[in-house]
CSV table of C-alpha atoms and ligand atoms in Angstrom, one decimal:
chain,number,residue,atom,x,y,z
O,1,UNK,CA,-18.1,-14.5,8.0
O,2,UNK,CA,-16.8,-16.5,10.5
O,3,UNK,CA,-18.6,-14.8,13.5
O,4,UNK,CA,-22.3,-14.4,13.3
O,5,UNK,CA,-23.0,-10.4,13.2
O,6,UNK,CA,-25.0,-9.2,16.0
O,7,UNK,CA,-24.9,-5.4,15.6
O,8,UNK,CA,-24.1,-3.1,12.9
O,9,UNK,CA,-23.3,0.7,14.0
O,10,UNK,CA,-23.2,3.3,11.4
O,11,UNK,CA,-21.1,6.6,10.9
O,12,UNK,CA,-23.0,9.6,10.0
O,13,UNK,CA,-21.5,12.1,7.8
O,14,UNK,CA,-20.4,10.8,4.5
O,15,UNK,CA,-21.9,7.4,5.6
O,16,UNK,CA,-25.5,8.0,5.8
O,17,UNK,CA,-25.6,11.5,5.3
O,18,UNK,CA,-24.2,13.4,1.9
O,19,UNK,CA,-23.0,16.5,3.7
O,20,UNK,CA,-20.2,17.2,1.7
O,21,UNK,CA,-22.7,18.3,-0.7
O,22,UNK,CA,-24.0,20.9,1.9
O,23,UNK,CA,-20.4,22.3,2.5
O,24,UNK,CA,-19.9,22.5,-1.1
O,25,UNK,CA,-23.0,24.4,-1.7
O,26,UNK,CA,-22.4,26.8,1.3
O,27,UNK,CA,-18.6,27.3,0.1
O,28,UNK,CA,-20.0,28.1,-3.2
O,29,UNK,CA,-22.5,30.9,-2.3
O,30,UNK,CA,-19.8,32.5,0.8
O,31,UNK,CA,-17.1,32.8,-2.2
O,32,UNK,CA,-19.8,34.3,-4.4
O,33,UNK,CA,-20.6,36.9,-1.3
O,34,UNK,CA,-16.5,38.1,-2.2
O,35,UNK,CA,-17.1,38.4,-5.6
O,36,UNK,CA,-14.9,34.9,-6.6
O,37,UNK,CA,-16.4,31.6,-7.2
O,38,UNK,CA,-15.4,27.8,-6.3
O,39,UNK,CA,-13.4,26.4,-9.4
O,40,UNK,CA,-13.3,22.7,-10.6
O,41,UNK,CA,-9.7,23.0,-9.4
O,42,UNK,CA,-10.2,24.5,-6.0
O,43,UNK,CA,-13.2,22.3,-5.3
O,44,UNK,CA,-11.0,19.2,-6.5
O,45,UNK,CA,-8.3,20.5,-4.0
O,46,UNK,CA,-10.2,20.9,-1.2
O,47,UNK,CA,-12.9,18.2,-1.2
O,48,UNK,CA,-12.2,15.5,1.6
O,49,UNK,CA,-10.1,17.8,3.9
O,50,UNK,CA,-11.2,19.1,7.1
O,51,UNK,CA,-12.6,22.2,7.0
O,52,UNK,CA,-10.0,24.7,8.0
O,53,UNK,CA,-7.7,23.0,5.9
O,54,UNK,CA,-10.4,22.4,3.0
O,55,UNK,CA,-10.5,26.7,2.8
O,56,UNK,CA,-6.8,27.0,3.1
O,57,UNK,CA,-6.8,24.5,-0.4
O,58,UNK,CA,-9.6,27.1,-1.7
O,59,UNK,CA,-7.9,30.6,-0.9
O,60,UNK,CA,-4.4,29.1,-2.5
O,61,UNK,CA,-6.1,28.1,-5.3
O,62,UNK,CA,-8.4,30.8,-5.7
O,63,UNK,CA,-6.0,33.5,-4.4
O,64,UNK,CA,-8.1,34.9,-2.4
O,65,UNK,CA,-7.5,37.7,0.3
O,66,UNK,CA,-9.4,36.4,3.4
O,67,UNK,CA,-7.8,34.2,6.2
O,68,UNK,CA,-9.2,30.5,6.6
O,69,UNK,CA,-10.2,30.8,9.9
O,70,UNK,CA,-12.9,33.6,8.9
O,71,UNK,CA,-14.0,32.0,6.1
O,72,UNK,CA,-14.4,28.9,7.6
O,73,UNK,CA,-16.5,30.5,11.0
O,74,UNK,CA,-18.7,31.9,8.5
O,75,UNK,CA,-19.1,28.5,6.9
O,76,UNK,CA,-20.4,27.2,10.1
O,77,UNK,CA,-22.6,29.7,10.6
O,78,UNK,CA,-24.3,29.4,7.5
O,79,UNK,CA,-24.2,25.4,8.1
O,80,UNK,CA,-26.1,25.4,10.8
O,81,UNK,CA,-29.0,26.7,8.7
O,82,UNK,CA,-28.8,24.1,6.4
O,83,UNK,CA,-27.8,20.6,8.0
O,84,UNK,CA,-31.3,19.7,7.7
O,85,UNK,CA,-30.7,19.8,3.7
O,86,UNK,CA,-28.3,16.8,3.9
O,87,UNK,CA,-29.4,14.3,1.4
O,88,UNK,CA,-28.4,10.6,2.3
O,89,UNK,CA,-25.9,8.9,0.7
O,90,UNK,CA,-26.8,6.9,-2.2
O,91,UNK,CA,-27.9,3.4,-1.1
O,92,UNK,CA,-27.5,4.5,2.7
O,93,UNK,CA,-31.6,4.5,3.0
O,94,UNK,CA,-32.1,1.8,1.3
O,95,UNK,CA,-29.6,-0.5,4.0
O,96,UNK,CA,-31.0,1.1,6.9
O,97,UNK,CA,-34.7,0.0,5.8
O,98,UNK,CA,-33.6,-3.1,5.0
O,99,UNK,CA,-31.4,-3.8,8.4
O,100,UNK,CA,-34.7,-2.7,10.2
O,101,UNK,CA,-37.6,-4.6,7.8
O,102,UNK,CA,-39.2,-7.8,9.5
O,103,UNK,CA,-37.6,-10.7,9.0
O,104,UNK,CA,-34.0,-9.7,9.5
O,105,UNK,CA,-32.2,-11.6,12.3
O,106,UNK,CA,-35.1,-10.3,14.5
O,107,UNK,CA,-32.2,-9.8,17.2
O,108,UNK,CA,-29.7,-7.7,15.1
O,109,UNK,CA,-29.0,-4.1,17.1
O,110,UNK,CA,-28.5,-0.5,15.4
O,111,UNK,CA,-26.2,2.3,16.3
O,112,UNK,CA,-24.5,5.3,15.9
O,113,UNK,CA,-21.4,6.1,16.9
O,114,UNK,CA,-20.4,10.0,15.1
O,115,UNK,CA,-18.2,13.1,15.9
O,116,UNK,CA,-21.2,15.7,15.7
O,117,UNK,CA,-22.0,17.3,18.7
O,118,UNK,CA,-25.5,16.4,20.1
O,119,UNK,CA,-27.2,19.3,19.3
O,120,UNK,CA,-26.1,19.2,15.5
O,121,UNK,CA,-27.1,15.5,15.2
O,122,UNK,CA,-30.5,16.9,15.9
O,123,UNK,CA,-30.5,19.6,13.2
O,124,UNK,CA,-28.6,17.2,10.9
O,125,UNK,CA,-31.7,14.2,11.1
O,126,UNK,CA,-34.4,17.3,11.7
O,127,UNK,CA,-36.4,15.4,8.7
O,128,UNK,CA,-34.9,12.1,8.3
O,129,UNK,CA,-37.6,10.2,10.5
O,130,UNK,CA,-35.9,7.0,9.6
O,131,UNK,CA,-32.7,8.3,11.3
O,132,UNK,CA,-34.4,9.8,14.5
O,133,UNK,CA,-36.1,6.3,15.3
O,134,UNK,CA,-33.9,3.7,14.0
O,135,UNK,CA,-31.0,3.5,16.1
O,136,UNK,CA,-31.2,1.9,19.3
O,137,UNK,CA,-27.9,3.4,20.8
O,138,UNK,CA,-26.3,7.0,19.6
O,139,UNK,CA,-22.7,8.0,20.8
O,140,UNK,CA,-22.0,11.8,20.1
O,141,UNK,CA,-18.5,13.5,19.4
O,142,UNK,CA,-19.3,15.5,22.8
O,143,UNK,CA,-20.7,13.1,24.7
O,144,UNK,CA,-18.9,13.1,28.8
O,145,UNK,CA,-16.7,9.9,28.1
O,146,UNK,CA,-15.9,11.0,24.4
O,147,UNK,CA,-14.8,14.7,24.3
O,148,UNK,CA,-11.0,14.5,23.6
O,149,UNK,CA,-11.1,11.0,22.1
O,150,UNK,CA,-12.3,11.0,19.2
O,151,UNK,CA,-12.2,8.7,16.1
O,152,UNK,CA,-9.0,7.1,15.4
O,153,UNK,CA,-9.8,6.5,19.0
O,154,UNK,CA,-11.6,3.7,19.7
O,155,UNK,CA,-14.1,5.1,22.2
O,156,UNK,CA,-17.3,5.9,20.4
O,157,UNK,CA,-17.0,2.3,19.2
O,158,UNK,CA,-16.1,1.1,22.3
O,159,UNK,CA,-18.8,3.0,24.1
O,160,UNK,CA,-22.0,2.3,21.5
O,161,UNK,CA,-20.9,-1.5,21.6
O,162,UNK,CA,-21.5,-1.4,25.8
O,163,UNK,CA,-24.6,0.3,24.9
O,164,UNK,CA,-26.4,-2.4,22.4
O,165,UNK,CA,-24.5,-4.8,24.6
O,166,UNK,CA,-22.6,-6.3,21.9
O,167,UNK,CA,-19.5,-7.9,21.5
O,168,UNK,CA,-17.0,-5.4,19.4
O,169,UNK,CA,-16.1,-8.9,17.5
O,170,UNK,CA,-19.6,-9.3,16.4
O,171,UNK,CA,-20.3,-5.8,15.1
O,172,UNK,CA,-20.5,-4.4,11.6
O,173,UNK,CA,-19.3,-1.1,11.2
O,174,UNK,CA,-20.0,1.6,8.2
O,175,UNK,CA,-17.3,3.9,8.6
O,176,UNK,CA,-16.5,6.6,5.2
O,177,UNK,CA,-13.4,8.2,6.8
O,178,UNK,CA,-9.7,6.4,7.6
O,179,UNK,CA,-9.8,8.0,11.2
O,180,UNK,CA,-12.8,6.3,11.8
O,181,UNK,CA,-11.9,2.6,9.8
O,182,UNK,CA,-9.4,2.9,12.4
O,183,UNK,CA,-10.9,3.4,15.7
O,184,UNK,CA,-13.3,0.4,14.4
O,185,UNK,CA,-11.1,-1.7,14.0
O,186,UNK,CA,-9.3,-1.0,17.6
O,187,UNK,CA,-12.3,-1.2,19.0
O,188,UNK,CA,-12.0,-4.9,17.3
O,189,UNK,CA,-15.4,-4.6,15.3
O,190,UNK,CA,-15.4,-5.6,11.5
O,191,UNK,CA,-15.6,-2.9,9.1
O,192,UNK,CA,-17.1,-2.1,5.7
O,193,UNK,CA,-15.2,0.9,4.4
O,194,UNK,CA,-16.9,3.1,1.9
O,195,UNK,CA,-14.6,5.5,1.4
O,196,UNK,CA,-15.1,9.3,0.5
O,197,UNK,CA,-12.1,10.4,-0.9
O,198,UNK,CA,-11.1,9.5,-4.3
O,199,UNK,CA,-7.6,7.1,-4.1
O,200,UNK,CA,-7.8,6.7,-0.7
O,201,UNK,CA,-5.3,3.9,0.5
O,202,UNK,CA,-6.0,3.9,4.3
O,203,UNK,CA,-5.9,0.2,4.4
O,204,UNK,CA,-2.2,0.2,3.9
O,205,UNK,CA,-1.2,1.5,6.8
O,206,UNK,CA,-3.2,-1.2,8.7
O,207,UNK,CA,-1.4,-4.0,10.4
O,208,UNK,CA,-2.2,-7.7,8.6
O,209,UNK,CA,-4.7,-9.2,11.4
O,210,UNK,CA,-6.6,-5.8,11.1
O,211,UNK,CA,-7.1,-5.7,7.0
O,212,UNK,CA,-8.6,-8.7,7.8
O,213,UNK,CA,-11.4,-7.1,9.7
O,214,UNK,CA,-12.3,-4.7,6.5
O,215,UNK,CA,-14.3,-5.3,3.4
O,216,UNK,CA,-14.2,-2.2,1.1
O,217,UNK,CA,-16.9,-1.3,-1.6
O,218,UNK,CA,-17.1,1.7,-3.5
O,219,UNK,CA,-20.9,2.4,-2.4
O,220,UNK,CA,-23.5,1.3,-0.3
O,221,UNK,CA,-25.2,0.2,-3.5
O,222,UNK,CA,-22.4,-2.6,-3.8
O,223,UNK,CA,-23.0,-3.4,-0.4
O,224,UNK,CA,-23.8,-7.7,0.1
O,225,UNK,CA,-25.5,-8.1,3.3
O,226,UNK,CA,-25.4,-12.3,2.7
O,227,UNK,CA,-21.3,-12.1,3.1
O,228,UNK,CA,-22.0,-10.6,6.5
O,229,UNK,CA,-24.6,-13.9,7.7
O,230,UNK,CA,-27.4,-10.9,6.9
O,231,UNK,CA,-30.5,-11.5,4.7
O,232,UNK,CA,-30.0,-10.5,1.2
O,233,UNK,CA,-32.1,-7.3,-0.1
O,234,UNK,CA,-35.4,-8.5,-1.7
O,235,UNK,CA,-35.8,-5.3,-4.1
O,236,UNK,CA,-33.4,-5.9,-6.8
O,237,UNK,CA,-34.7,-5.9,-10.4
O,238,UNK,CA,-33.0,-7.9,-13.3
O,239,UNK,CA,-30.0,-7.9,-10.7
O,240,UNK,CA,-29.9,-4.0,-10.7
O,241,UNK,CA,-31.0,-1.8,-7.9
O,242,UNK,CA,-33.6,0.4,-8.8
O,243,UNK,CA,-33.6,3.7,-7.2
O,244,UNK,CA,-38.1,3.8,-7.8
O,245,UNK,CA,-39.2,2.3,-4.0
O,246,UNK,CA,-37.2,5.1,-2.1
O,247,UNK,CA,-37.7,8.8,-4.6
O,248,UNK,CA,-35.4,10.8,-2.4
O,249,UNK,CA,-32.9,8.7,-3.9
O,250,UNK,CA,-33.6,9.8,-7.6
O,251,UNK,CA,-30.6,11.6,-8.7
O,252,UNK,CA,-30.8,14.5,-11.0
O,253,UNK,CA,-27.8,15.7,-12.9
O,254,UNK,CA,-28.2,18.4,-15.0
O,255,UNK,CA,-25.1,19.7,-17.3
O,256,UNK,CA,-23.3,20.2,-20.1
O,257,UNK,CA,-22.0,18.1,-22.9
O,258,UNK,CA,-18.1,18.3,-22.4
O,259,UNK,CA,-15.1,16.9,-24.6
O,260,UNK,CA,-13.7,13.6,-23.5
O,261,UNK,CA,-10.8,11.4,-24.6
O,262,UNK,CA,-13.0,10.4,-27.7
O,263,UNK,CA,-12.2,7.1,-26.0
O,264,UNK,CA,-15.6,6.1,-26.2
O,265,UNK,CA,-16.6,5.9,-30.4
O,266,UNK,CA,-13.0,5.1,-31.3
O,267,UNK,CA,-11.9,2.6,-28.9
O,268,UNK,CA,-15.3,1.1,-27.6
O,269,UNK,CA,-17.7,1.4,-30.4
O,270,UNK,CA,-19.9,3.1,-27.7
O,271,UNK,CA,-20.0,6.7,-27.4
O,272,UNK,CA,-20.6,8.6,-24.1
O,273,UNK,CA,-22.1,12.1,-23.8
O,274,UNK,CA,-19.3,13.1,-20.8
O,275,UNK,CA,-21.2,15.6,-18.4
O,276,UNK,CA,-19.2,18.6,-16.9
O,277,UNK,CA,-17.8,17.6,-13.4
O,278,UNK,CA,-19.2,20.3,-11.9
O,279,UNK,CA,-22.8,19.4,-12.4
O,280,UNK,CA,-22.0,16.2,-11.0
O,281,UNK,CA,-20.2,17.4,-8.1
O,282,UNK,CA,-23.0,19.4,-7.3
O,283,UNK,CA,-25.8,16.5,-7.1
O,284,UNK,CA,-23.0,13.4,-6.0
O,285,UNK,CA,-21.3,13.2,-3.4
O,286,UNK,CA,-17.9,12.8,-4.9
O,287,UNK,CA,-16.9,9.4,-3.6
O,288,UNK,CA,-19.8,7.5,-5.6
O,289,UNK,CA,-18.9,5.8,-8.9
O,290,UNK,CA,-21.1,2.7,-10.5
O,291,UNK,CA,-22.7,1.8,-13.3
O,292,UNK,CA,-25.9,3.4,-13.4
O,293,UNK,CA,-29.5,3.4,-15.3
O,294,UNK,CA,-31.8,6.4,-16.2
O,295,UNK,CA,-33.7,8.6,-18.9
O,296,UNK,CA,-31.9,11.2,-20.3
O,297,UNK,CA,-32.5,14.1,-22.6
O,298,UNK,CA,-31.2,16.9,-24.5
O,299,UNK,CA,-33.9,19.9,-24.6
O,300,UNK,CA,-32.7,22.4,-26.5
O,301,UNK,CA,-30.9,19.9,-28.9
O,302,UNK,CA,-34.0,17.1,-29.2
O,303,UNK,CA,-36.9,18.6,-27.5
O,304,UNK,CA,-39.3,16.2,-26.3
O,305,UNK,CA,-37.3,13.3,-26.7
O,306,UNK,CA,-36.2,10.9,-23.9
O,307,UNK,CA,-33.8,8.4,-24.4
O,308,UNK,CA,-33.0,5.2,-22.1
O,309,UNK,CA,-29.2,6.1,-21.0
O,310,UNK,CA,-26.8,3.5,-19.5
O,311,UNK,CA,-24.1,5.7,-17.3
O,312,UNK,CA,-20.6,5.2,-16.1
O,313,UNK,CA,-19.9,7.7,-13.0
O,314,UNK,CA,-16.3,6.9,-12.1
O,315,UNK,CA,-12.3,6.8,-12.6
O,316,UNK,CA,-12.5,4.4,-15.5
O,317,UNK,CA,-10.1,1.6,-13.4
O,318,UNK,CA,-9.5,-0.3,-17.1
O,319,UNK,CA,-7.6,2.7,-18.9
O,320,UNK,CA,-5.7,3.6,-15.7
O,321,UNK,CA,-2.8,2.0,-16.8
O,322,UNK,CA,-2.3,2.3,-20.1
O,323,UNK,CA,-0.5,3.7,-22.5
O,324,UNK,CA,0.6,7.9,-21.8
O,325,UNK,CA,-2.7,9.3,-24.0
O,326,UNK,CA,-4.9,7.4,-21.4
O,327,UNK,CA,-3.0,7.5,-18.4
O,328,UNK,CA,-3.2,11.1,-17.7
O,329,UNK,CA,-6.6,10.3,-17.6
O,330,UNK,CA,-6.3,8.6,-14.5
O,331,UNK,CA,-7.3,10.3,-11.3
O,332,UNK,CA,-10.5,12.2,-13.3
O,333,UNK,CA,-14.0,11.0,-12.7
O,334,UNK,CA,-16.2,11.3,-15.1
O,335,UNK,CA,-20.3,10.8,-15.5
O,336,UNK,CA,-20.1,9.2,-19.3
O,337,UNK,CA,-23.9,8.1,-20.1
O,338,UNK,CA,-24.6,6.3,-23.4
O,339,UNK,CA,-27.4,7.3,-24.9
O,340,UNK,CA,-29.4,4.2,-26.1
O,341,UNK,CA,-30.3,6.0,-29.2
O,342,UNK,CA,-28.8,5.9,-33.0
O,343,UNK,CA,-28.0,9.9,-33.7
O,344,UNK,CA,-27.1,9.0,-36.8
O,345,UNK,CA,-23.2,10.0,-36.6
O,346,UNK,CA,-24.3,13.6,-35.1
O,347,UNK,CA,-22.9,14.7,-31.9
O,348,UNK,CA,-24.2,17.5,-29.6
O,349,UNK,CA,-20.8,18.8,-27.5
O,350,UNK,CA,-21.8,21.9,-25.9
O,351,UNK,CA,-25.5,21.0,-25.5
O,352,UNK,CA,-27.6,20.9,-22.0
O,353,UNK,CA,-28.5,17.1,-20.8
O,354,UNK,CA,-30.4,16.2,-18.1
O,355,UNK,CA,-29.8,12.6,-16.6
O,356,UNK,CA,-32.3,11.4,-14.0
O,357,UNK,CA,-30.3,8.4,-12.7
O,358,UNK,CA,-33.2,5.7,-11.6
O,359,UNK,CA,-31.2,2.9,-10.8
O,360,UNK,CA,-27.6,0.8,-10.1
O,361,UNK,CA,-26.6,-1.6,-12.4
O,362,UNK,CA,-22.7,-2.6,-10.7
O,363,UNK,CA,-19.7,-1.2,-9.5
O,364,UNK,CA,-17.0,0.5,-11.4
O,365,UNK,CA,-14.6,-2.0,-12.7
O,366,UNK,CA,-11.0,-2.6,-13.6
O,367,UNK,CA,-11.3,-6.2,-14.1
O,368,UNK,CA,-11.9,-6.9,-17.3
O,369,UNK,CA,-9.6,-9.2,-19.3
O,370,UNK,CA,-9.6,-7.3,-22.4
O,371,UNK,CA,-11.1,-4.5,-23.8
O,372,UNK,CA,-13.8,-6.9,-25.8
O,373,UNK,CA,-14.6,-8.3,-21.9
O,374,UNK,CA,-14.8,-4.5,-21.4
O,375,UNK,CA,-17.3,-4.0,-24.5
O,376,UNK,CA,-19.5,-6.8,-24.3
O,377,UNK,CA,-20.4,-5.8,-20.1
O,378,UNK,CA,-21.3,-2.5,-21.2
O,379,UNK,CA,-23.2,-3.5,-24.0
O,380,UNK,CA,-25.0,-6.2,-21.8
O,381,UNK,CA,-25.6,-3.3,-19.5
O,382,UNK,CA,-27.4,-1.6,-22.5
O,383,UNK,CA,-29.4,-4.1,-22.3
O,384,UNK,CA,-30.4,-4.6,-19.2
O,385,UNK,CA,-31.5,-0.7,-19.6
O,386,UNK,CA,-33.7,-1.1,-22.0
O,387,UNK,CA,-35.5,-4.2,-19.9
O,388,UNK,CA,-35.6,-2.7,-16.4
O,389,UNK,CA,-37.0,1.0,-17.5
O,390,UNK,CA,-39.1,-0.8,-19.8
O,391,UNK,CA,-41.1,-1.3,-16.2
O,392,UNK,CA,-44.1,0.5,-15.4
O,393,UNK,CA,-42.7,2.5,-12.9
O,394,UNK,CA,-39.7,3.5,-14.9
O,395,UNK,CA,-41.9,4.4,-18.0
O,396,UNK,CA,-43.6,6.9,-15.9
O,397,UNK,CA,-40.3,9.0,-14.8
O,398,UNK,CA,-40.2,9.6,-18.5
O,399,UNK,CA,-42.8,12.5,-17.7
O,400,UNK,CA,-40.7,14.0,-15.0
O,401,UNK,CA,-40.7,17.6,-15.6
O,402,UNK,CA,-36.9,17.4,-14.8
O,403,UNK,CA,-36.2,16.3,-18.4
O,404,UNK,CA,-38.0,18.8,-19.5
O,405,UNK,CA,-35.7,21.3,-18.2
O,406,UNK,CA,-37.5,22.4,-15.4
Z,1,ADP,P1,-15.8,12.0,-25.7
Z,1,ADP,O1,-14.6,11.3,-25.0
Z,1,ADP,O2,-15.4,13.4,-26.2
Z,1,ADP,O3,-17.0,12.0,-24.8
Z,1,ADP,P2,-17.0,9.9,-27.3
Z,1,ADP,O4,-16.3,9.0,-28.2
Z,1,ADP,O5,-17.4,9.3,-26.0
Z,1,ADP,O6,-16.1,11.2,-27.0
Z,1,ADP,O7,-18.2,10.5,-28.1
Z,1,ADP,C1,-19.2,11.2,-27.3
Z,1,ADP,C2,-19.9,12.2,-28.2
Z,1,ADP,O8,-20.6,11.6,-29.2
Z,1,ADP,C3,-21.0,12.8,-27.3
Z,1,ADP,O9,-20.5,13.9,-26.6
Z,1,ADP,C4,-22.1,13.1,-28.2
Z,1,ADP,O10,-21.9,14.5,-28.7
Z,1,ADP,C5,-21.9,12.2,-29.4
Z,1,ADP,N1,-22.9,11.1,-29.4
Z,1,ADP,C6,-23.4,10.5,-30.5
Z,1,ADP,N2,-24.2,9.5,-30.3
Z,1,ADP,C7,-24.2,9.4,-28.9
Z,1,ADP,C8,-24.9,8.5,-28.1
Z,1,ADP,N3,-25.8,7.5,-28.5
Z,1,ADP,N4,-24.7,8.6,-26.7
Z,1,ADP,C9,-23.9,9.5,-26.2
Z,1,ADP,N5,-23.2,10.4,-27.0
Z,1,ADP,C10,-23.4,10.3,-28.4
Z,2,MG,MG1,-17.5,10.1,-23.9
């Protein structure tokens, strides 16, 4: 990085906080009040929209009778109840710590710079301590000077810059959305894009001097703070990230066994136990893919047993273009662990597993040279499994009622 970083402002929802979550969840219990109830399809249609348009997508897919604009003021309604529910996004607690710990570039500033009105802000932090203290300038959607220009427009940038008294050129900014990668960028700050939505492509309609300005990563998680002049995080194990220091970042996905593309015995050599996209949806938010670590298990199948699971939570970027069999498989995330356990040729489709997801191993990746390059990663992330939970804390997750179904 050419210019040192002085500042690094943050965007809130879908940045720091997992809010799509919340909106799914409330969507799913207002369609259950009319006696329907949120499809994979529907939910897949709507996700990432704006929230009139988001219903529209769920009443065409779902046929319903009710008008958007009712469905979606009762959607606020019921929001407003629950903001405080928001669960960060994975790895977004983790950065925040570390920008604030001792020993950073003591002079580095904080901000915030997000649409939501004032008063929502305050319900949406209402128990996020970290996010009522931490930032040292806050520009709201309705703030005077804002109101009526909001993100692609540059002002909130502009505006929280003035604030930390910060050059725009020497700020950082964490932006999900590509209304917002573009007012950071106008506001001539750098940006690291984290997108939300699944085959976003906002960067393409950026001028060539402006890409320049944006580094994109597929989570927080993947996030390098040395490639920004930042110190590098001191809590990575075996070169993973383990989830243990910060337990609201546990992630708990509880499904059902589903049918794949068999891709994983036949092809691979290493078979995946592909969760139902639903139960993912429900506990991710849907932009997150990685390469994950955890303890799985299968109660009703196995009771009692845990295995050490290496997970795949993504769009599977090496079979995307492929052959026909495979390419229709592009565009569908899946949540693929591999049990680290010999079932003796046995499968269990059809059976509940519980995956409690302790850790990040990489990014999701399409690189691979060939499909032995492709093999010998994942088996090497097997590997480094077994090593990382073989850690005390790890060992003792393995008693987490959660795998025992509860
Ligand atoms: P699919 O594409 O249908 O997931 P796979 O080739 O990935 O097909 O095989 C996965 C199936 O194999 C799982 O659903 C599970 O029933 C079974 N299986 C057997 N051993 C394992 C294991 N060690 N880890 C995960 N799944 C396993
Ligand atoms: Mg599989």
């Amino acid at each position: 990085m050419a210019v040192p970083i002085e500042a690094v402002v943050f965007d809130l929802d879908g940045t720091c906080l997992s809010t799509e979550q919340l909106i799914v969840d409330v969507a799913r219990r207002i369609l259950q009040r009319k006696g329907s109830s949120l499809t994979k399809e529907a939910l897949e249609q709507s996700i990432g929209k704006p929230p009139l348009d988001a219903w529209q997508s769920t009443i065409d897919a779902l046929g319903l009778e009710q008008s958007a604009e009712d469905l979606y003021v009762e959607s606020e309604a019921e929001l407003t109840e629950h903001w405080h529910d928001a669960s960060y996004m994975p790895g977004a607690l983790r950065l925040i710590h570390h920008l604030t710990q001792r020993g950073q570039t003591a002079s580095l500033k904080i901000g915030l710079a997000t649409s939501t009105p004032r008063a929502v802000l305050a319900k949406k932090i209402q128990n996020k301590p970290l996010l009522q203290r931490v930032f040292q300038a806050v520009v709201c959607g309705d703030d005077d000077d804002i109101r009526g220009r909001g993100k692609p427009h540059p002002a909130c940038f502009l505006k929280v810059c003035s604030l930390l008294s910060v050059e725009p050129s020497r700020t950082l900014v964490f932006e999900d959305a590509p209304s917002g990668l573009v007012a950071a960028l106008e506001a001539g700050c750098h940006c690291v894009y984290v997108p939300s939505i699944a085959n976003d492509s906002a960067e393409e309609a950026l001028s060539e001097a402006m890409r320049q300005r944006v580094t994109r990563i597929p989570t927080l998680l993947a996030f390098d703070p040395v490639a920004f002049g930042l110190e590098a995080f001191r809590d990575t194990v075996e070169g993973t990230i383990p989830f243990v220091e910060h337990p609201e970042s546990v992630i708990r996905i509880r499904g059902t066994v589903v049918k794949g593309f068999g891709r994983g015995s036949s092809e691979l050599g290493i078979p995946t136990a592909n969760v139902d996209t639903m139960a993912v949806a429900r506990v991710l938010p849907g932009a997150t893919t990685g390469i994950f670590y955890g303890w799985a298990s299968l109660p009703d199948t196995y009771p009692g047993k845990v295995y050490a699971t290496a997970l795949s939570i993504g769009w599977n970027p090496f079979f995307k273009s492929g052959d026909d069999d495979v390419g229709s498989a592009a565009g569908k995330k899946t949540c693929e662990p591999w049990l680290l356990h010999d079932f003796g040729g046995e499968d269990f489709y059809g059976a509940e597993i519980n995956v409690l997801v302790l850790g990040f191993i990489r990014p999701e990746s399409g690189e691979f040279s060939s499909l032995e390059a492709l093999i010998d990663r994942i088996k090497e992330d097997g590997e480094v499994t077994k090593r990382v939970l073989a850690g005390e804390a790890m060992m003792a997750f393995r008693e987490d009622e959660f795998l025992r179904g509860q």
